[in-house]
């Protein structure tokens, strides 16, 4: 397999530098093994599982830490990592957060109709009906900025305009490819995103945008997923962790220079560029240090899923959990819970699975793993669990959990203080 073939996950990290074979996360700290009595159990004693919760104290503490690391630069919240309007509103009400980074045009329009006024669509779209709606409504067009990295995307938008080719001006952001190249480009570390890699390439498309009626270039984005989404302190893997840190340090240095040059080249074409977006949860403090960057993107750091346990520079508090009920006790040291097989996107592997969290001391049966309709769990803690007790899990990623549940129970201490719908609970599955 050549280095350019499909060996990359959603962060673009080669499997050779991603989770090593046999990757496992150490058992989490939790309540007394097998008692079934945790603050989450007490808060939800009146509720049946399956259910999902967000610990508001942890959520708010994580938000405060993101602001601390952003060093005064505003944080644009990645909606794909939250997928709940009530929690998007909660974090945007805090100082230090401004704007939403959305993941589909349909979602962007829905959020804009709901009152959001600063939405950056992070991925190109070919939603013709959506573009017809965007270009036909002044309020929506003022609220949403779309992503473009190819002139063909501009042509598609124009073709979707109302009859006569008029309509509202479309706000446009260009995306810079952040991947780290070695050996003359034969080896690439980073996700396959934008084809625009050089300052000259960005400037050329910028000129196309500013010369084309009906479009206004307002932003530049560069997401370094191989730094922001890849942990550099994997427990029990010191050599591997050092290799990750060396790669990321070199990638950050190369990108900082290229991003600065790209911003300079684009500003020469569009002097009134409104924002330069960069970063992600794992790279907030590094990206914020770049003078060329005006705002930081982050979202996963609010929920802190298991894939964000392995970062040396920060540690968050798990805020989003889901519970499955014990429905069977097949024998000593074994319980079976209902469902639970909620793998995350990316290259398939053990690191994409949810992890049993509370009570501490449970693990998957290696012959079954987390299943579609049932999940056996092994370990001494199983003997303390009864039929109907809850087992708490952490998802591998952040917002994907919300695709499994209609509601989130909001917990403060040992009380449920609210119940809010997820995107799914509001009848939306945008991807």
PDB file of N, CA and C in Angstrom, residues 322-380:
ATOM      1  N   UNK A 322     -23.303   7.746  28.417  1.00  0.00           N
ATOM      2  CA  UNK A 322     -24.573   7.062  28.206  1.00  0.00           C
ATOM      3  C   UNK A 322     -24.625   5.818  29.069  1.00  0.00           C
ATOM      4  N   UNK A 323     -25.836   5.435  29.450  1.00  0.00           N
ATOM      5  CA  UNK A 323     -26.042   4.290  30.341  1.00  0.00           C
ATOM      6  C   UNK A 323     -26.880   3.238  29.634  1.00  0.00           C
ATOM      7  N   UNK A 324     -26.469   1.989  29.829  1.00  0.00           N
ATOM      8  CA  UNK A 324     -27.237   0.849  29.337  1.00  0.00           C
ATOM      9  C   UNK A 324     -27.648   0.001  30.550  1.00  0.00           C
ATOM     10  N   UNK A 325     -28.834  -0.600  30.532  1.00  0.00           N
ATOM     11  CA  UNK A 325     -29.288  -1.358  31.701  1.00  0.00           C
ATOM     12  C   UNK A 325     -28.791  -2.801  31.693  1.00  0.00           C
ATOM     13  N   UNK A 326     -28.521  -3.297  32.878  1.00  0.00           N
ATOM     14  CA  UNK A 326     -28.199  -4.724  33.031  1.00  0.00           C
ATOM     15  C   UNK A 326     -29.485  -5.521  32.831  1.00  0.00           C
ATOM     16  N   UNK A 327     -29.464  -6.445  31.881  1.00  0.00           N
ATOM     17  CA  UNK A 327     -30.663  -7.247  31.595  1.00  0.00           C
ATOM     18  C   UNK A 327     -30.446  -8.738  31.837  1.00  0.00           C
ATOM     19  N   UNK A 328     -29.169  -9.165  31.984  1.00  0.00           N
ATOM     20  CA  UNK A 328     -28.869 -10.578  32.222  1.00  0.00           C
ATOM     21  C   UNK A 328     -27.667 -10.693  33.143  1.00  0.00           C
ATOM     22  N   UNK A 329     -27.601 -11.854  33.831  1.00  0.00           N
ATOM     23  CA  UNK A 329     -26.418 -12.216  34.615  1.00  0.00           C
ATOM     24  C   UNK A 329     -26.059 -13.648  34.222  1.00  0.00           C
ATOM     25  N   UNK A 330     -25.313 -13.828  33.118  1.00  0.00           N
ATOM     26  CA  UNK A 330     -25.053 -15.166  32.592  1.00  0.00           C
ATOM     27  C   UNK A 330     -24.273 -16.077  33.536  1.00  0.00           C
ATOM     28  N   UNK A 331     -23.535 -15.496  34.475  1.00  0.00           N
ATOM     29  CA  UNK A 331     -22.752 -16.310  35.382  1.00  0.00           C
ATOM     30  C   UNK A 331     -21.867 -15.436  36.241  1.00  0.00           C
ATOM     31  N   UNK A 332     -21.052 -16.014  37.110  1.00  0.00           N
ATOM     32  CA  UNK A 332     -20.169 -15.225  37.967  1.00  0.00           C
ATOM     33  C   UNK A 332     -19.245 -14.339  37.134  1.00  0.00           C
ATOM     34  N   UNK A 333     -19.117 -13.106  37.536  1.00  0.00           N
ATOM     35  CA  UNK A 333     -18.204 -12.182  36.867  1.00  0.00           C
ATOM     36  C   UNK A 333     -18.662 -11.707  35.510  1.00  0.00           C
ATOM     37  N   UNK A 334     -19.957 -11.879  35.200  1.00  0.00           N
ATOM     38  CA  UNK A 334     -20.478 -11.471  33.883  1.00  0.00           C
ATOM     39  C   UNK A 334     -21.857 -10.847  34.058  1.00  0.00           C
ATOM     40  N   UNK A 335     -22.056  -9.719  33.412  1.00  0.00           N
ATOM     41  CA  UNK A 335     -23.405  -9.185  33.235  1.00  0.00           C
ATOM     42  C   UNK A 335     -23.577  -8.851  31.757  1.00  0.00           C
ATOM     43  N   UNK A 336     -24.815  -8.766  31.332  1.00  0.00           N
ATOM     44  CA  UNK A 336     -25.114  -8.379  29.958  1.00  0.00           C
ATOM     45  C   UNK A 336     -26.010  -7.159  29.995  1.00  0.00           C
ATOM     46  N   UNK A 337     -25.619  -6.117  29.234  1.00  0.00           N
ATOM     47  CA  UNK A 337     -26.450  -4.923  29.138  1.00  0.00           C
ATOM     48  C   UNK A 337     -27.116  -4.888  27.773  1.00  0.00           C
ATOM     49  N   UNK A 338     -28.181  -4.112  27.687  1.00  0.00           N
ATOM     50  CA  UNK A 338     -28.917  -3.974  26.446  1.00  0.00           C
ATOM     51  C   UNK A 338     -28.151  -3.078  25.479  1.00  0.00           C
ATOM     52  N   UNK A 339     -27.983  -3.522  24.235  1.00  0.00           N
ATOM     53  CA  UNK A 339     -27.356  -2.687  23.206  1.00  0.00           C
ATOM     54  C   UNK A 339     -25.953  -2.262  23.575  1.00  0.00           C
ATOM     55  N   UNK A 340     -25.583  -1.065  23.123  1.00  0.00           N
ATOM     56  CA  UNK A 340     -24.276  -0.502  23.462  1.00  0.00           C
ATOM     57  C   UNK A 340     -23.271  -0.476  22.347  1.00  0.00           C
ATOM     58  N   UNK A 341     -23.576  -1.102  21.202  1.00  0.00           N
ATOM     59  CA  UNK A 341     -22.609  -1.139  20.110  1.00  0.00           C
ATOM     60  C   UNK A 341     -22.658   0.133  19.282  1.00  0.00           C
ATOM     61  N   UNK A 342     -22.056   1.188  19.803  1.00  0.00           N
ATOM     62  CA  UNK A 342     -22.092   2.502  19.159  1.00  0.00           C
ATOM     63  C   UNK A 342     -20.685   2.901  18.722  1.00  0.00           C
ATOM     64  N   UNK A 343     -20.142   2.308  17.662  1.00  0.00           N
ATOM     65  CA  UNK A 343     -18.785   2.657  17.245  1.00  0.00           C
ATOM     66  C   UNK A 343     -18.737   4.052  16.652  1.00  0.00           C
ATOM     67  N   UNK A 344     -17.569   4.675  16.735  1.00  0.00           N
ATOM     68  CA  UNK A 344     -17.355   6.007  16.175  1.00  0.00           C
ATOM     69  C   UNK A 344     -16.833   5.901  14.751  1.00  0.00           C
ATOM     70  N   UNK A 345     -16.924   6.995  14.023  1.00  0.00           N
ATOM     71  CA  UNK A 345     -16.417   7.045  12.658  1.00  0.00           C
ATOM     72  C   UNK A 345     -14.898   7.049  12.648  1.00  0.00           C
ATOM     73  N   UNK A 346     -14.327   6.814  11.478  1.00  0.00           N
ATOM     74  CA  UNK A 346     -12.881   6.750  11.337  1.00  0.00           C
ATOM     75  C   UNK A 346     -12.453   5.341  10.989  1.00  0.00           C
ATOM     76  N   UNK A 347     -11.150   5.124  10.942  1.00  0.00           N
ATOM     77  CA  UNK A 347     -10.629   3.795  10.622  1.00  0.00           C
ATOM     78  C   UNK A 347     -11.037   2.825  11.733  1.00  0.00           C
ATOM     79  N   UNK A 348     -11.701   1.738  11.368  1.00  0.00           N
ATOM     80  CA  UNK A 348     -12.219   0.804  12.352  1.00  0.00           C
ATOM     81  C   UNK A 348     -11.099   0.228  13.206  1.00  0.00           C
ATOM     82  N   UNK A 349     -11.326   0.164  14.516  1.00  0.00           N
ATOM     83  CA  UNK A 349     -10.338  -0.380  15.438  1.00  0.00           C
ATOM     84  C   UNK A 349     -10.845  -0.263  16.854  1.00  0.00           C
ATOM     85  N   UNK A 350     -10.154  -0.871  17.804  1.00  0.00           N
ATOM     86  CA  UNK A 350     -10.599  -0.833  19.201  1.00  0.00           C
ATOM     87  C   UNK A 350     -10.766   0.581  19.749  1.00  0.00           C
ATOM     88  N   UNK A 351      -9.969   1.526  19.245  1.00  0.00           N
ATOM     89  CA  UNK A 351     -10.057   2.889  19.757  1.00  0.00           C
ATOM     90  C   UNK A 351     -11.336   3.596  19.328  1.00  0.00           C
ATOM     91  N   UNK A 352     -12.107   3.007  18.407  1.00  0.00           N
ATOM     92  CA  UNK A 352     -13.357   3.619  17.954  1.00  0.00           C
ATOM     93  C   UNK A 352     -14.561   3.112  18.744  1.00  0.00           C
ATOM     94  N   UNK A 353     -14.340   2.245  19.707  1.00  0.00           N
ATOM     95  CA  UNK A 353     -15.434   1.689  20.485  1.00  0.00           C
ATOM     96  C   UNK A 353     -15.682   2.521  21.742  1.00  0.00           C
ATOM     97  N   UNK A 354     -16.940   2.567  22.194  1.00  0.00           N
ATOM     98  CA  UNK A 354     -17.170   3.165  23.513  1.00  0.00           C
ATOM     99  C   UNK A 354     -16.463   2.333  24.573  1.00  0.00           C
ATOM    100  N   UNK A 355     -16.248   2.924  25.724  1.00  0.00           N
ATOM    101  CA  UNK A 355     -15.533   2.213  26.782  1.00  0.00           C
ATOM    102  C   UNK A 355     -16.378   2.173  28.048  1.00  0.00           C
ATOM    103  N   UNK A 356     -16.524   0.981  28.696  1.00  0.00           N
ATOM    104  CA  UNK A 356     -17.217   0.924  29.989  1.00  0.00           C
ATOM    105  C   UNK A 356     -16.496   1.829  30.994  1.00  0.00           C
ATOM    106  N   UNK A 357     -17.251   2.653  31.680  1.00  0.00           N
ATOM    107  CA  UNK A 357     -16.670   3.695  32.530  1.00  0.00           C
ATOM    108  C   UNK A 357     -16.984   3.487  34.009  1.00  0.00           C
ATOM    109  N   UNK A 358     -18.264   3.340  34.335  1.00  0.00           N
ATOM    110  CA  UNK A 358     -18.695   3.146  35.715  1.00  0.00           C
ATOM    111  C   UNK A 358     -19.773   2.066  35.767  1.00  0.00           C
ATOM    112  N   UNK A 359     -19.707   1.174  36.764  1.00  0.00           N
ATOM    113  CA  UNK A 359     -18.669   1.068  37.795  1.00  0.00           C
ATOM    114  C   UNK A 359     -17.339   0.628  37.189  1.00  0.00           C
ATOM    115  N   UNK A 360     -16.267   1.035  37.838  1.00  0.00           N
ATOM    116  CA  UNK A 360     -14.935   0.693  37.358  1.00  0.00           C
ATOM    117  C   UNK A 360     -14.716  -0.812  37.425  1.00  0.00           C
ATOM    118  N   UNK A 361     -13.899  -1.314  36.496  1.00  0.00           N
ATOM    119  CA  UNK A 361     -13.507  -2.712  36.550  1.00  0.00           C
ATOM    120  C   UNK A 361     -14.271  -3.613  35.609  1.00  0.00           C
ATOM    121  N   UNK A 362     -14.970  -3.047  34.615  1.00  0.00           N
ATOM    122  CA  UNK A 362     -15.670  -3.850  33.623  1.00  0.00           C
ATOM    123  C   UNK A 362     -14.934  -3.789  32.290  1.00  0.00           C
ATOM    124  N   UNK A 363     -15.017  -4.864  31.537  1.00  0.00           N
ATOM    125  CA  UNK A 363     -14.369  -4.901  30.221  1.00  0.00           C
ATOM    126  C   UNK A 363     -15.234  -5.737  29.283  1.00  0.00           C
ATOM    127  N   UNK A 364     -14.976  -5.579  27.993  1.00  0.00           N
ATOM    128  CA  UNK A 364     -15.732  -6.333  27.009  1.00  0.00           C
ATOM    129  C   UNK A 364     -15.272  -7.785  26.954  1.00  0.00           C
ATOM    130  N   UNK A 365     -16.199  -8.662  26.569  1.00  0.00           N
ATOM    131  CA  UNK A 365     -15.853 -10.022  26.197  1.00  0.00           C
ATOM    132  C   UNK A 365     -15.151  -9.943  24.838  1.00  0.00           C
ATOM    133  N   UNK A 366     -13.892 -10.385  24.723  1.00  0.00           N
ATOM    134  CA  UNK A 366     -13.166 -10.236  23.463  1.00  0.00           C
ATOM    135  C   UNK A 366     -13.804 -10.985  22.305  1.00  0.00           C
ATOM    136  N   UNK A 367     -14.670 -11.958  22.573  1.00  0.00           N
ATOM    137  CA  UNK A 367     -15.323 -12.685  21.501  1.00  0.00           C
ATOM    138  C   UNK A 367     -16.583 -11.988  20.987  1.00  0.00           C
ATOM    139  N   UNK A 368     -17.089 -11.001  21.748  1.00  0.00           N
ATOM    140  CA  UNK A 368     -18.331 -10.340  21.347  1.00  0.00           C
ATOM    141  C   UNK A 368     -18.194  -8.831  21.210  1.00  0.00           C
ATOM    142  N   UNK A 369     -17.478  -8.198  22.121  1.00  0.00           N
ATOM    143  CA  UNK A 369     -17.371  -6.753  22.076  1.00  0.00           C
ATOM    144  C   UNK A 369     -18.722  -6.098  22.326  1.00  0.00           C
ATOM    145  N   UNK A 370     -18.836  -4.777  22.054  1.00  0.00           N
ATOM    146  CA  UNK A 370     -20.122  -4.109  22.221  1.00  0.00           C
ATOM    147  C   UNK A 370     -21.052  -4.471  21.076  1.00  0.00           C
ATOM    148  N   UNK A 371     -22.248  -4.954  21.400  1.00  0.00           N
ATOM    149  CA  UNK A 371     -23.118  -5.522  20.382  1.00  0.00           C
ATOM    150  C   UNK A 371     -24.277  -4.634  19.998  1.00  0.00           C
ATOM    151  N   UNK A 372     -24.903  -5.015  18.900  1.00  0.00           N
ATOM    152  CA  UNK A 372     -26.054  -4.271  18.388  1.00  0.00           C
ATOM    153  C   UNK A 372     -27.218  -4.300  19.371  1.00  0.00           C
ATOM    154  N   UNK A 373     -27.487  -5.470  19.962  1.00  0.00           N
ATOM    155  CA  UNK A 373     -28.635  -5.603  20.853  1.00  0.00           C
ATOM    156  C   UNK A 373     -28.260  -6.033  22.266  1.00  0.00           C
ATOM    157  N   UNK A 374     -27.057  -6.550  22.452  1.00  0.00           N
ATOM    158  CA  UNK A 374     -26.621  -6.858  23.810  1.00  0.00           C
ATOM    159  C   UNK A 374     -25.105  -6.803  23.883  1.00  0.00           C
ATOM    160  N   UNK A 375     -24.604  -6.495  25.079  1.00  0.00           N
ATOM    161  CA  UNK A 375     -23.163  -6.394  25.302  1.00  0.00           C
ATOM    162  C   UNK A 375     -22.798  -7.076  26.610  1.00  0.00           C
ATOM    163  N   UNK A 376     -22.124  -8.233  26.557  1.00  0.00           N
ATOM    164  CA  UNK A 376     -21.630  -8.852  27.786  1.00  0.00           C
ATOM    165  C   UNK A 376     -20.442  -8.050  28.341  1.00  0.00           C
ATOM    166  N   UNK A 377     -20.374  -7.933  29.643  1.00  0.00           N
ATOM    167  CA  UNK A 377     -19.287  -7.239  30.323  1.00  0.00           C
ATOM    168  C   UNK A 377     -18.722  -8.147  31.398  1.00  0.00           C
ATOM    169  N   UNK A 378     -17.383  -8.214  31.423  1.00  0.00           N
ATOM    170  CA  UNK A 378     -16.693  -9.116  32.332  1.00  0.00           C
ATOM    171  C   UNK A 378     -15.955  -8.334  33.409  1.00  0.00           C
ATOM    172  N   UNK A 379     -15.706  -9.019  34.532  1.00  0.00           N
ATOM    173  CA  UNK A 379     -14.897  -8.418  35.582  1.00  0.00           C
ATOM    174  C   UNK A 379     -15.549  -8.563  36.934  1.00  0.00           C
ATOM    175  N   UNK A 380     -14.753  -8.470  38.025  1.00  0.00           N
ATOM    176  CA  UNK A 380     -15.300  -8.613  39.371  1.00  0.00           C
ATOM    177  C   UNK A 380     -16.430  -7.648  39.668  1.00  0.00           C
TER     178      UNK A 380
END
